Amino acid sequence: MTVSGAGFHSLTTEVHDHRPTVEGSIPDWLSGTLIRNGPARFEVGDRRVNHWFDGLAMLRRYAFNDGSLRYSNRFLRTDAYAEAMDGRLTGQFGTDTRGWRRILETVTSLGIPDPTDNANVHVTRIDGEYVALTETPRRIAFDPETLETRGHFRFHDDLPEHITAAHLVDDPHRDELVGFATQFGRTPQYHLYRLPTGCRTREVIASIDANGPAYIHDCSVTADHVIIVESPLVLSVSQALNPFTEGAIDMLDWQPERDTRVLVVDRNTGDIVADPTLDPAFTFHHVNAYVDGETIVLDLVEFPDGGIVDTMSLSELDGDGFPAVPDAHLMRYRIDPDANTVSRTRLYDGAMEMPRVARSVVGQHHRYAYGQATDRAGANGLVKVDCETGTAREWWKQSVYIEEPVPVQHPDADTEDEGVVLATALNLKRERTELMVFDAATLAVQARAVLPHAEPFGFHGRFFKNV
């Protein structure tokens, strides 16, 4: 079995409360539920979608209790899902099967047709509701026990948004979520907002005039700031209105003559604290940020340019091996607000993506960053980088492809890395996905649960202690 054959195939089987075979021992203290999200169906009628981002959303649930594990997976029953069952896929990132119907819909709607509700990127909890997220402003509520779709989730506000964050920063120290939305128009803007726990009304922190606007996927917070990175991967609003485009991917334009701008905003006043620029670079995912004396530190994974988006089209991914995806590197930006400057250094020699830190250090000083080690031949590894010493621990095994790692601290942890790291992994030899439990300090494998099928590669998830 090839990577493309398993990692980018369509999975149509759904199971509920399956008890997988567990090799090793799951810690008794590990209690809660990991819910992951990602694309799982890539064919609509007799056509394969154009891009990995376009597969229909499937939720995957891994529920831990007293050393046991139960597994469920289920498609979100969205408008996009219903249309796909009728042979159509509309308004996706890189696929639109409407053809000439799209021209009519664009004209009659006097603008951009309704965005997709195929919420296949991430999950969060808002005001007690579990919500699947994507980068369009259409969010889907679901039952965390059964994964059944409950319908569209709507905020109790009228914040204007055309593209929105699928990554909401969960800040336990201020008991709020932080995100952003991009608004097109004569003067495009980024709206940074907070969402206090138990609330469905977003509070605008700041509205900032955008250059471009840029395609921005993630953000970070410190105790006092919100940070977004505006790369020169620009969203063309005129292309959004072009009825011949295949989706948002056709709106993207890499403009290296523009610099990358780092926007640091005061979380309380909304003032721009710093907006230094650096040479062109692109980032999907932030690691974390914190204040170090007079300096603001931001760790992220950085690509040399925006070409990574095109390399994740299925025409690239459907080869015999793993595609030649450009490497991303773990970088540290040190921002001096007084001088309005930024410097950057590389923290890890290898290539890395899907970074995470322990929830307890979000917005605070962190020592360790976990992620995929992506520069292995015939495998993806797990890496733990010590951001203080520049050293790293790595785990990898031939024909095993690790997905996003999720660190979970022991409830009585004294250190940042006391606990476990949960990660799904596609095992090509077994032709199955395994849920792996690593010791967060040593990366020793404590347990692996063999799922009843091979899951397509997903994107992101969260561990919820109380579901």
Coordinates of C-alpha atoms in Angstrom, one line a residue:
M1 CA 0.0 0.0 0.0
T2 CA 1.3 3.5 -0.9
V3 CA 1.0 6.6 1.2
S4 CA -1.4 8.1 -1.4
G5 CA -3.4 4.9 -1.5
A6 CA -4.2 5.0 2.2
G7 CA -3.7 8.6 3.3
F8 CA -5.7 10.2 0.5
H9 CA -8.3 7.5 -0.1
S10 CA -12.0 7.9 0.6
L11 CA -13.3 6.3 3.8
T12 CA -17.0 5.7 3.9
T13 CA -17.3 3.3 6.8
E14 CA -18.6 4.8 10.1
V15 CA -18.4 3.1 13.4
H16 CA -19.6 4.0 16.9
D17 CA -18.0 3.1 20.2
H18 CA -15.7 0.6 18.7
R19 CA -13.2 -0.8 21.3
P20 CA -9.9 -1.3 19.4
T21 CA -7.2 -3.7 20.3
V22 CA -4.7 -1.9 22.5
E23 CA -1.0 -2.9 22.6
G24 CA 0.7 -1.7 25.7
S25 CA -1.0 0.2 28.5
I26 CA -3.0 3.4 28.4
P27 CA -2.4 5.4 31.7
D28 CA -5.3 5.1 34.1
W29 CA -5.2 8.9 34.7
L30 CA -5.9 9.8 31.1
S31 CA -9.6 10.7 31.1
G32 CA -11.2 12.7 28.4
T33 CA -11.8 12.8 24.7
L34 CA -9.7 13.6 21.7
I35 CA -11.8 14.8 18.8
R36 CA -10.1 15.2 15.4
N37 CA -11.4 16.6 12.2
G38 CA -10.3 16.1 8.6
P39 CA -11.4 15.3 5.0
A40 CA -12.5 11.7 4.4
R41 CA -14.3 11.5 1.1
F42 CA -12.6 12.7 -2.1
E43 CA -15.0 11.5 -4.8
V44 CA -18.2 13.2 -5.8
G45 CA -20.1 11.2 -8.4
D46 CA -17.4 10.0 -10.8
R47 CA -15.1 12.9 -10.1
R48 CA -12.2 13.2 -7.7
V49 CA -11.9 16.5 -6.0
N50 CA -8.9 18.8 -6.9
H51 CA -7.4 19.4 -3.4
W52 CA -6.8 17.7 -0.1
F53 CA -8.7 20.6 1.6
D54 CA -11.9 19.7 -0.4
G55 CA -12.6 16.2 1.1
L56 CA -15.9 15.9 3.0
A57 CA -15.5 16.5 6.8
M58 CA -15.3 13.5 9.0
L59 CA -15.1 13.7 12.8
R60 CA -13.0 11.1 14.7
R61 CA -13.5 10.5 18.4
Y62 CA -11.1 8.8 20.8
A63 CA -12.6 8.5 24.3
F64 CA -10.4 7.6 27.2
N65 CA -11.6 6.3 30.6
D66 CA -9.7 4.3 33.2
G67 CA -7.2 2.8 30.8
S68 CA -9.7 1.9 28.1
L69 CA -10.4 3.5 24.7
R70 CA -13.6 3.8 22.5
Y71 CA -13.4 5.0 18.9
S72 CA -16.1 6.5 16.7
N73 CA -16.0 8.3 13.3
R74 CA -18.8 10.0 11.5
F75 CA -19.3 12.4 8.5
L76 CA -20.7 15.8 9.2
R77 CA -24.2 15.9 7.6
T78 CA -23.8 19.4 6.0
D79 CA -25.2 21.1 3.0
A80 CA -22.0 20.3 1.2
Y81 CA -22.4 16.6 2.2
A82 CA -26.0 16.5 0.9
E83 CA -24.9 18.1 -2.4
A84 CA -22.0 15.7 -2.7
M85 CA -24.4 12.8 -2.3
D86 CA -26.3 14.3 -5.3
G87 CA -23.1 14.5 -7.3
R88 CA -22.2 18.1 -6.7
L89 CA -19.4 19.8 -4.7
T90 CA -19.7 23.6 -4.5
G91 CA -17.7 26.4 -3.2
Q92 CA -14.8 24.3 -1.9
F93 CA -11.2 25.4 -1.5
G94 CA -10.1 24.1 -4.9
T95 CA -13.1 22.3 -6.4
D96 CA -16.4 23.6 -7.8
T97 CA -18.5 21.2 -9.9
R98 CA -21.3 23.6 -10.9
G99 CA -19.6 24.7 -14.1
W100 CA -21.9 27.2 -16.0
R101 CA -24.4 27.1 -13.1
R102 CA -21.7 29.0 -11.1
I103 CA -21.8 31.9 -13.6
L104 CA -25.6 32.2 -13.2
E105 CA -25.4 32.0 -9.4
T106 CA -22.6 34.7 -9.3
V107 CA -24.7 37.0 -11.4
T108 CA -27.9 36.5 -9.6
S109 CA -26.3 36.8 -6.1
L110 CA -24.5 40.0 -7.2
G111 CA -21.3 38.8 -5.6
I112 CA -19.7 35.7 -4.1
P113 CA -21.9 32.6 -3.9
D114 CA -22.6 31.2 -0.5
P115 CA -19.4 29.7 1.0
T116 CA -19.1 26.0 1.8
D117 CA -20.2 24.6 5.2
N118 CA -17.7 21.6 4.7
A119 CA -16.2 22.3 8.2
N120 CA -13.2 19.9 7.9
V121 CA -10.3 21.7 9.6
H122 CA -10.7 21.9 13.4
V123 CA -13.0 21.6 16.4
T124 CA -13.6 23.8 19.5
R125 CA -16.1 24.2 22.3
I126 CA -18.1 27.4 22.4
D127 CA -20.6 28.1 25.2
G128 CA -21.0 24.4 25.9
E129 CA -21.5 23.6 22.2
Y130 CA -19.0 21.5 20.2
V131 CA -18.3 23.1 16.9
A132 CA -16.5 22.0 13.7
L133 CA -14.6 24.8 12.0
T134 CA -13.3 25.7 8.6
E135 CA -12.1 28.9 7.0
T136 CA -15.5 30.0 5.8
P137 CA -17.9 31.7 8.2
R138 CA -20.1 28.6 8.4
R139 CA -19.6 26.5 11.5
I140 CA -21.3 23.2 12.3
A141 CA -22.4 22.1 15.8
F142 CA -22.2 18.4 16.7
D143 CA -22.9 16.0 19.5
P144 CA -19.6 15.1 21.2
E145 CA -20.8 11.7 22.3
T146 CA -22.4 10.4 19.1
L147 CA -20.8 12.9 16.6
E148 CA -24.2 13.5 15.1
T149 CA -24.6 16.8 13.3
R150 CA -26.8 19.4 15.2
G151 CA -26.9 22.1 12.5
H152 CA -25.2 25.4 11.8
F153 CA -23.7 27.2 14.8
R154 CA -24.2 31.0 14.8
F155 CA -22.6 33.7 16.9
H156 CA -24.8 36.3 18.6
D157 CA -23.1 39.2 16.8
D158 CA -22.8 40.7 13.4
L159 CA -19.0 40.7 13.0
P160 CA -18.4 41.0 9.2
E161 CA -16.3 38.1 7.9
H162 CA -15.6 36.6 4.5
I163 CA -12.7 34.3 5.6
T164 CA -12.3 33.3 9.2
A165 CA -9.9 31.5 11.5
A166 CA -10.3 27.8 11.8
H167 CA -7.7 28.0 14.6
L168 CA -9.1 29.6 17.7
V169 CA -6.5 30.0 20.4
D170 CA -7.8 28.5 23.7
D171 CA -6.2 30.6 26.4
P172 CA -6.9 29.0 29.8
H173 CA -5.2 31.8 31.7
R174 CA -7.8 34.4 30.5
D175 CA -10.6 31.9 30.1
E176 CA -11.3 32.9 26.5
L177 CA -10.9 32.0 22.9
V178 CA -9.1 34.4 20.5
G179 CA -9.5 34.4 16.7
F180 CA -9.7 36.7 13.7
A181 CA -11.8 37.2 10.6
T182 CA -10.9 38.8 7.2
Q183 CA -13.3 41.2 5.6
F184 CA -13.1 42.1 1.9
G185 CA -14.0 45.5 0.6
R186 CA -12.6 48.8 -0.6
T187 CA -10.4 48.7 2.5
P188 CA -10.0 45.1 3.6
Q189 CA -9.6 44.5 7.3
Y190 CA -8.6 41.9 9.8
H191 CA -11.0 41.8 12.8
L192 CA -9.3 40.3 15.9
Y193 CA -11.7 39.2 18.5
R194 CA -12.1 37.5 21.9
L195 CA -14.8 35.1 22.9
P196 CA -15.2 34.7 26.7
T197 CA -16.1 31.2 28.0
G198 CA -19.8 30.8 28.2
C199 CA -20.5 33.4 25.6
R200 CA -21.5 33.5 21.9
T201 CA -20.9 37.1 21.3
R202 CA -17.5 38.0 19.9
E203 CA -15.8 41.1 21.3
V204 CA -13.7 43.0 18.8
I205 CA -10.2 43.6 20.1
A206 CA -9.1 45.6 17.0
S207 CA -9.9 46.1 13.3
I208 CA -6.7 46.5 11.3
D209 CA -6.4 47.6 7.6
A210 CA -5.0 44.7 5.6
N211 CA -2.3 44.7 3.0
G212 CA -3.7 42.4 0.3
P213 CA -5.5 41.0 2.3
A214 CA -3.3 38.0 2.9
Y215 CA -4.3 34.4 3.5
I216 CA -3.7 33.9 7.2
H217 CA -4.4 30.6 8.8
D218 CA -3.4 30.9 12.5
C219 CA -2.7 33.4 15.3
S220 CA -1.0 33.5 18.7
V221 CA -1.5 35.2 22.0
T222 CA 0.7 36.3 24.8
A223 CA -0.7 37.3 28.2
D224 CA -1.1 40.9 26.7
H225 CA -1.0 40.5 22.9
V226 CA -2.6 39.0 19.8
I227 CA -0.2 38.3 16.9
I228 CA -1.0 37.5 13.3
V229 CA 1.6 37.2 10.5
E230 CA 0.6 38.8 7.2
S231 CA 2.6 37.0 4.4
P232 CA 2.7 38.1 0.8
L233 CA 0.3 35.3 -0.2
V234 CA -2.5 37.6 -1.2
L235 CA -6.2 36.9 -1.6
S236 CA -7.4 38.5 -4.8
V237 CA -10.9 39.9 -4.2
S238 CA -11.5 40.3 -8.0
Q239 CA -10.8 36.6 -8.5
A240 CA -13.3 35.8 -5.8
L241 CA -15.9 37.3 -8.1
N242 CA -14.7 35.5 -11.2
P243 CA -17.3 32.8 -12.0
F244 CA -14.6 30.6 -13.8
T245 CA -12.5 30.1 -10.6
E246 CA -12.4 26.6 -9.1
G247 CA -12.4 28.0 -5.5
A248 CA -10.4 30.0 -3.0
I249 CA -7.1 28.4 -4.3
D250 CA -7.5 30.5 -7.5
M251 CA -7.7 33.6 -5.4
L252 CA -4.2 33.1 -4.0
D253 CA -1.3 35.1 -5.5
W254 CA 2.3 35.0 -4.1
Q255 CA 3.7 38.5 -4.4
P256 CA 7.3 38.3 -3.1
E257 CA 7.8 42.0 -3.7
R258 CA 5.7 42.5 -0.6
D259 CA 7.4 41.8 2.8
T260 CA 5.9 39.7 5.5
R261 CA 4.4 41.8 8.2
V262 CA 4.1 40.8 11.9
L263 CA 1.2 42.5 13.6
V264 CA 1.3 42.6 17.4
V265 CA -1.9 44.0 19.0
D266 CA -2.5 44.9 22.6
R267 CA -5.3 42.5 23.8
N268 CA -6.8 45.2 26.1
T269 CA -6.6 48.4 24.1
G270 CA -6.6 47.1 20.6
D271 CA -3.5 49.3 19.8
I272 CA -0.9 48.1 17.4
V273 CA 2.2 47.6 19.6
A274 CA 4.5 46.6 16.7
D275 CA 4.2 45.9 13.0
P276 CA 7.8 45.1 11.8
T277 CA 8.5 43.5 8.4
L278 CA 10.9 40.8 7.3
D279 CA 11.8 39.0 4.1
P280 CA 8.9 37.2 2.3
A281 CA 7.9 33.9 4.0
F282 CA 4.7 32.0 4.6
T283 CA 3.3 30.2 7.6
F284 CA 0.3 28.0 8.2
H285 CA 0.8 27.3 11.9
H286 CA 2.0 29.1 15.0
V287 CA 3.5 27.3 17.9
N288 CA 3.1 29.8 20.8
A289 CA 4.1 33.3 21.9
Y290 CA 5.1 35.0 25.2
V291 CA 6.7 38.1 26.6
D292 CA 10.4 37.9 27.5
G293 CA 11.3 41.1 29.3
E294 CA 10.9 43.9 26.7
T295 CA 10.8 41.4 23.8
I296 CA 7.9 39.5 22.4
V297 CA 8.7 36.0 21.3
L298 CA 6.8 34.2 18.6
D299 CA 7.5 30.6 17.6
L300 CA 6.1 29.3 14.3
V301 CA 6.8 26.9 11.4
E302 CA 7.8 28.8 8.3
F303 CA 7.8 27.9 4.6
P304 CA 10.0 29.8 2.1
D305 CA 6.9 30.8 0.0
G306 CA 3.3 30.1 -0.6
G307 CA 3.9 27.1 -2.9
I308 CA 3.0 24.7 -0.2
V309 CA -0.7 25.3 -1.0
D310 CA -0.4 24.0 -4.6
T311 CA 1.6 21.0 -3.6
M312 CA -1.3 19.7 -1.5
S313 CA -3.5 19.4 -4.6
L314 CA -4.5 15.8 -5.1
S315 CA -2.8 15.7 -8.5
E316 CA 0.5 16.1 -6.5
L317 CA -0.5 13.9 -3.6
D318 CA -1.8 10.9 -5.7
G319 CA 1.7 9.7 -6.6
D320 CA 3.2 6.4 -5.5
G321 CA 5.2 7.9 -2.6
F322 CA 4.8 10.8 -0.3
P323 CA 4.8 14.0 -2.3
A324 CA 7.7 16.4 -2.5
V325 CA 6.2 18.9 -0.2
P326 CA 8.5 21.9 0.7
D327 CA 10.0 21.7 4.1
A328 CA 8.8 24.0 6.9
H329 CA 11.2 25.0 9.7
L330 CA 10.7 25.8 13.3
M331 CA 11.5 29.5 13.7
R332 CA 11.7 32.0 16.5
Y333 CA 10.7 35.6 15.9
R334 CA 12.0 38.1 18.5
I335 CA 10.0 41.3 18.2
D336 CA 11.3 44.6 19.7
P337 CA 8.3 46.9 20.1
D338 CA 10.3 50.0 20.9
A339 CA 12.5 49.7 17.7
N340 CA 9.7 48.0 15.7
T341 CA 12.1 45.3 14.5
V342 CA 12.0 41.6 14.3
S343 CA 14.8 39.0 14.1
R344 CA 14.4 35.3 13.4
T345 CA 16.4 32.2 14.2
R346 CA 15.9 28.6 13.5
L347 CA 15.3 26.4 16.5
Y348 CA 15.5 22.9 15.0
D349 CA 17.6 21.5 12.1
G350 CA 14.9 19.2 10.8
A351 CA 11.6 19.9 9.0
M352 CA 8.5 20.2 11.1
E353 CA 4.7 20.9 10.8
M354 CA 1.5 20.6 12.9
P355 CA 3.2 22.1 16.0
R356 CA 1.6 22.0 19.5
V357 CA 2.5 23.0 23.1
A358 CA 0.9 21.9 26.3
R359 CA -2.3 23.8 27.0
S360 CA -1.0 25.1 30.3
V361 CA 1.7 27.2 28.6
V362 CA -0.4 28.8 25.9
G363 CA 0.5 32.5 25.9
Q364 CA 3.2 31.8 28.5
H365 CA 6.8 30.9 28.3
H366 CA 7.1 27.4 26.8
R367 CA 10.2 25.1 26.7
Y368 CA 8.9 22.3 24.5
A369 CA 7.3 22.2 21.1
Y370 CA 5.9 19.0 19.6
G371 CA 5.2 18.4 16.0
Q372 CA 5.5 16.2 12.9
A373 CA 9.1 15.5 11.8
T374 CA 8.4 15.7 8.1
D375 CA 11.8 15.2 6.4
R376 CA 12.0 11.4 6.7
A377 CA 12.1 9.1 3.7
G378 CA 9.2 6.7 3.9
A379 CA 7.8 8.0 7.2
N380 CA 6.7 11.0 9.2
G381 CA 8.1 11.1 12.7
L382 CA 7.2 12.7 16.0
V383 CA 9.6 15.4 17.3
K384 CA 9.9 17.2 20.6
V385 CA 12.1 20.3 20.4
D386 CA 13.7 21.8 23.5
C387 CA 13.4 25.5 22.6
E388 CA 15.8 26.5 25.3
T389 CA 18.7 24.2 24.4
G390 CA 18.1 23.7 20.7
T391 CA 18.1 19.9 21.2
A392 CA 15.4 17.5 20.1
R393 CA 14.0 14.1 20.7
E394 CA 12.6 12.2 17.8
W395 CA 10.6 9.0 17.2
W396 CA 10.0 7.5 13.8
K397 CA 9.5 4.2 12.2
Q398 CA 9.6 3.2 8.6
S399 CA 6.2 3.1 6.9
V400 CA 4.5 5.0 9.8
Y401 CA 3.1 8.4 9.2
I402 CA 2.4 10.5 12.3
E403 CA -0.3 13.1 12.2
E404 CA -0.7 16.2 14.5
P405 CA 0.5 15.4 18.1
V406 CA -1.6 16.6 21.0
P407 CA 0.2 16.9 24.4
V408 CA -2.0 16.1 27.4
Q409 CA -0.5 16.9 30.8
H410 CA -0.9 14.7 33.9
P411 CA -3.5 16.3 36.2
D412 CA -0.9 16.7 38.9
A413 CA 2.0 17.6 36.6
D414 CA 5.0 19.5 38.0
T415 CA 6.6 20.0 34.7
E416 CA 5.5 21.0 31.2
D417 CA 6.3 17.6 29.7
E418 CA 4.8 15.4 32.4
G419 CA 2.1 13.5 30.7
V420 CA 1.5 12.0 27.3
V421 CA 1.4 12.9 23.7
L422 CA -1.5 11.5 21.6
A423 CA -1.1 11.1 17.9
T424 CA -2.8 9.1 15.2
A425 CA -0.5 7.4 12.8
L426 CA -1.1 5.6 9.5
N427 CA 0.8 2.3 9.5
L428 CA 1.2 1.2 5.9
K429 CA 2.3 -2.3 6.7
R430 CA -0.8 -2.9 8.8
E431 CA -3.0 -0.9 6.4
R432 CA -4.6 0.6 9.5
T433 CA -4.4 3.8 11.5
E434 CA -3.2 3.6 15.0
L435 CA -3.8 5.9 17.9
M436 CA -0.5 6.1 19.7
V437 CA 0.2 7.2 23.2
F438 CA 3.7 8.5 23.8
D439 CA 5.4 9.5 27.1
A440 CA 5.6 13.3 26.7
A441 CA 9.1 13.5 28.4
T442 CA 10.9 10.6 26.6
L443 CA 8.6 9.9 23.5
A444 CA 8.6 6.2 24.5
V445 CA 5.5 4.5 23.2
Q446 CA 3.2 3.5 26.0
A447 CA 0.3 2.2 24.0
R448 CA -1.0 1.9 20.5
A449 CA -4.6 1.2 19.6
V450 CA -5.3 -0.4 16.2
L451 CA -8.3 1.2 14.5
P452 CA -10.7 -0.9 12.3
H453 CA -9.6 0.9 9.2
A454 CA -7.1 3.3 7.7
E455 CA -8.2 6.9 8.2
P456 CA -7.4 9.4 5.5
F457 CA -4.9 12.0 6.7
G458 CA -6.7 14.6 8.9
F459 CA -5.9 18.1 10.0
H460 CA -6.5 19.2 13.6
G461 CA -8.1 18.2 16.9
R462 CA -8.5 19.0 20.6
F463 CA -8.4 17.0 23.8
F464 CA -11.4 17.8 26.0
K465 CA -11.2 16.7 29.6
N466 CA -14.9 16.9 30.2
V467 CA -17.3 15.8 27.5

